[in-house]
């Protein structure tokens, strides 16, 4: 939890820090639950991914805060909780059975941490609209949620930045190794074309757009290397 | 088997082609067995890896043949069979039980394909000394084998070239995902320092040295990207 504490301290020290609640108890309680939950996942979606998305979210939040006059636009509490919880309802990984109810794991963790009903509702809306496939299926729905919960833009951009660049390359191969029995590494190579290179065009914040540019260039360089190296076999 | 046939045709068309046996039956029989065997492995050590090592071996063989006056130095049959079989006795993956005897799978496959006793002995010596850990444990032993079986230099260089560059990056993350339960992706990042960047200095052929240079530079670029991207979390 040292990394979480360091990131929370950096959030408090940021220009938007005064918008945070008085103590970190709620964040730390959620982070502990998320850390336990993510230990069921493979290395492409582990707690390190959550920490990177939290760090990226804070970076975006700070940069957007500084460049806008609308200082209340993003609620930092919603951003932090949504970054921490954004993969907990992930459909790619069946969540362990929670109880007989239809209550989501995200809501249970937030209630246990003492979050208000309004806060739970906001975070649920954000985390349930972060995913790429959700947006591809119904882009206008995501646009609608963004109007009410602009924090979605921050967490979504952060999650997508962690899917590209060197880390994105590492994650796609790790995922193929861990979850796609029988698939070849070419599957990850094609994933770069089919999804990863499209993420830059879907960025919602200016900061996200800038960060995505450099990391997408890295994907392009890597693809060139890969294609050249695999060409040898095609004689 | 289309790729195997294409690679064998390219070997026949190469300047050393006249040193090959009259038909490809033995090679094809071995390749079929290897393809079945590798289907037990994960995507970092699958039949595509074997095909790339075969293609790289042929590339090295041709280039070394052209630049030497000692045209009989490498036996292309030993090179091709050793490239195909180099991972079949791999200790990282326990080979499926073969029979009650101590006969290795490599020998069984070669005997079944009609290889002579001398050929079986040569290929066994080569494949059992390809691995990095074998060389680190006893470099002088590998030097001794190289004196008697120079083909080891070709297959060893080819196998190590496939461990670096973009493909090497893909393979180390795929391996972490598939085989290292509970390990984080940082494990693959450290593997670049601990092993992959050292391979260039262990190349045995001039062609291997040249190819390793460019692919090692790719590892260095990737590391820089990775370290910069993960630095964000360290605030």
Coordinates of C-alpha atoms in Angstrom, one line a residue, chain B residues 117-234:
Chain B
X117 CA 23.3 -43.5 -35.9
X118 CA 26.0 -40.8 -36.5
X119 CA 23.4 -38.2 -37.5
X120 CA 21.4 -38.9 -34.3
X121 CA 24.5 -38.6 -32.2
X122 CA 25.5 -35.3 -33.8
X123 CA 22.0 -33.7 -33.5
X124 CA 21.7 -34.9 -29.8
X125 CA 25.0 -33.2 -29.0
X126 CA 24.0 -30.0 -30.7
X127 CA 20.4 -29.7 -29.2
X128 CA 21.7 -30.6 -25.7
X129 CA 24.1 -27.7 -25.7
X130 CA 22.0 -24.9 -27.3
X131 CA 20.6 -23.5 -24.0
X132 CA 21.9 -20.3 -22.4
X133 CA 21.8 -21.9 -18.9
X134 CA 23.9 -24.9 -20.1
X135 CA 26.5 -22.5 -21.4
X136 CA 26.5 -20.2 -18.3
X137 CA 27.0 -23.3 -16.1
X138 CA 29.9 -24.7 -18.1
X139 CA 31.2 -22.5 -21.0
X140 CA 34.2 -24.7 -21.7
X141 CA 32.0 -27.7 -22.3
X142 CA 30.1 -25.8 -25.0
X143 CA 33.4 -24.7 -26.5
X144 CA 34.4 -28.4 -26.6
X145 CA 31.2 -29.4 -28.4
X146 CA 31.6 -26.5 -30.9
X147 CA 35.0 -27.9 -31.9
X148 CA 33.4 -31.2 -32.9
X149 CA 30.0 -29.9 -34.0
X150 CA 30.3 -26.4 -35.4
X151 CA 26.6 -26.6 -36.4
X152 CA 25.9 -25.8 -32.7
X153 CA 27.2 -22.2 -33.4
X154 CA 24.5 -21.7 -36.1
X155 CA 21.5 -23.1 -34.2
X156 CA 22.6 -21.5 -30.9
X157 CA 22.9 -18.0 -32.6
X158 CA 19.6 -18.5 -34.3
X159 CA 17.8 -19.5 -31.1
X160 CA 19.3 -16.5 -29.3
X161 CA 18.4 -14.0 -32.1
X162 CA 14.8 -15.2 -31.7
X163 CA 15.1 -14.3 -27.9
X164 CA 15.8 -10.6 -28.6
X165 CA 14.4 -7.8 -30.7
X166 CA 10.6 -7.3 -31.0
X167 CA 10.0 -11.0 -31.0
X168 CA 12.1 -11.5 -27.9
X169 CA 10.1 -8.8 -26.1
X170 CA 6.9 -10.5 -27.1
X171 CA 8.2 -13.9 -26.0
X172 CA 9.3 -12.8 -22.5
X173 CA 6.0 -11.2 -21.7
X174 CA 4.1 -14.2 -23.2
X175 CA 6.2 -16.5 -21.0
X176 CA 5.5 -14.5 -17.9
X177 CA 1.8 -14.6 -18.6
X178 CA 1.7 -18.3 -19.4
X179 CA 4.2 -19.8 -17.0
X180 CA 5.0 -17.5 -14.1
X181 CA 1.8 -17.5 -12.0
X182 CA 1.8 -14.6 -9.6
X183 CA 4.8 -12.8 -11.3
X184 CA 4.3 -9.2 -12.4
X185 CA 5.3 -7.9 -15.9
X186 CA 8.3 -6.3 -14.2
X187 CA 9.8 -9.8 -14.2
X188 CA 10.0 -9.6 -18.0
X189 CA 11.5 -6.1 -17.8
X190 CA 14.3 -7.5 -15.6
X191 CA 14.8 -10.5 -17.8
X192 CA 16.0 -8.0 -20.5
X193 CA 18.8 -6.9 -18.2
X194 CA 19.6 -10.3 -16.7
X195 CA 19.7 -12.4 -19.8
X196 CA 18.5 -10.9 -23.1
X197 CA 21.0 -8.1 -23.3
X198 CA 23.9 -10.5 -22.6
X199 CA 23.1 -12.7 -25.6
X200 CA 24.8 -10.4 -28.2
X201 CA 28.2 -11.0 -26.5
X202 CA 27.7 -14.7 -26.7
X203 CA 27.1 -15.0 -30.4
X204 CA 29.4 -17.5 -32.2
X205 CA 29.1 -16.6 -35.9
X206 CA 29.8 -13.3 -37.6
X207 CA 26.3 -13.2 -39.1
X208 CA 24.8 -13.9 -35.7
X209 CA 26.8 -11.0 -34.2
X210 CA 25.5 -8.6 -36.9
X211 CA 21.9 -9.6 -36.5
X212 CA 22.1 -9.5 -32.7
X213 CA 23.4 -5.9 -32.8
X214 CA 20.3 -4.4 -34.3
X215 CA 17.9 -6.5 -32.2
X216 CA 19.7 -5.6 -29.0
X217 CA 19.3 -1.9 -29.8
X218 CA 15.6 -2.6 -30.0
X219 CA 15.7 -4.0 -26.5
X220 CA 17.5 -0.9 -25.3
X221 CA 14.9 1.4 -26.9
X222 CA 12.0 -0.6 -25.4
X223 CA 13.6 -0.5 -21.9
X224 CA 13.8 3.3 -22.1
X225 CA 10.1 3.5 -23.0
X226 CA 9.2 1.0 -20.3
X227 CA 11.2 2.7 -17.6
X228 CA 9.8 6.1 -18.5
X229 CA 6.2 4.8 -18.5
X230 CA 6.5 3.0 -15.2
X231 CA 8.3 5.9 -13.5
X232 CA 4.9 7.7 -13.3
X233 CA 3.8 5.4 -10.5
X234 CA 6.9 6.1 -8.4

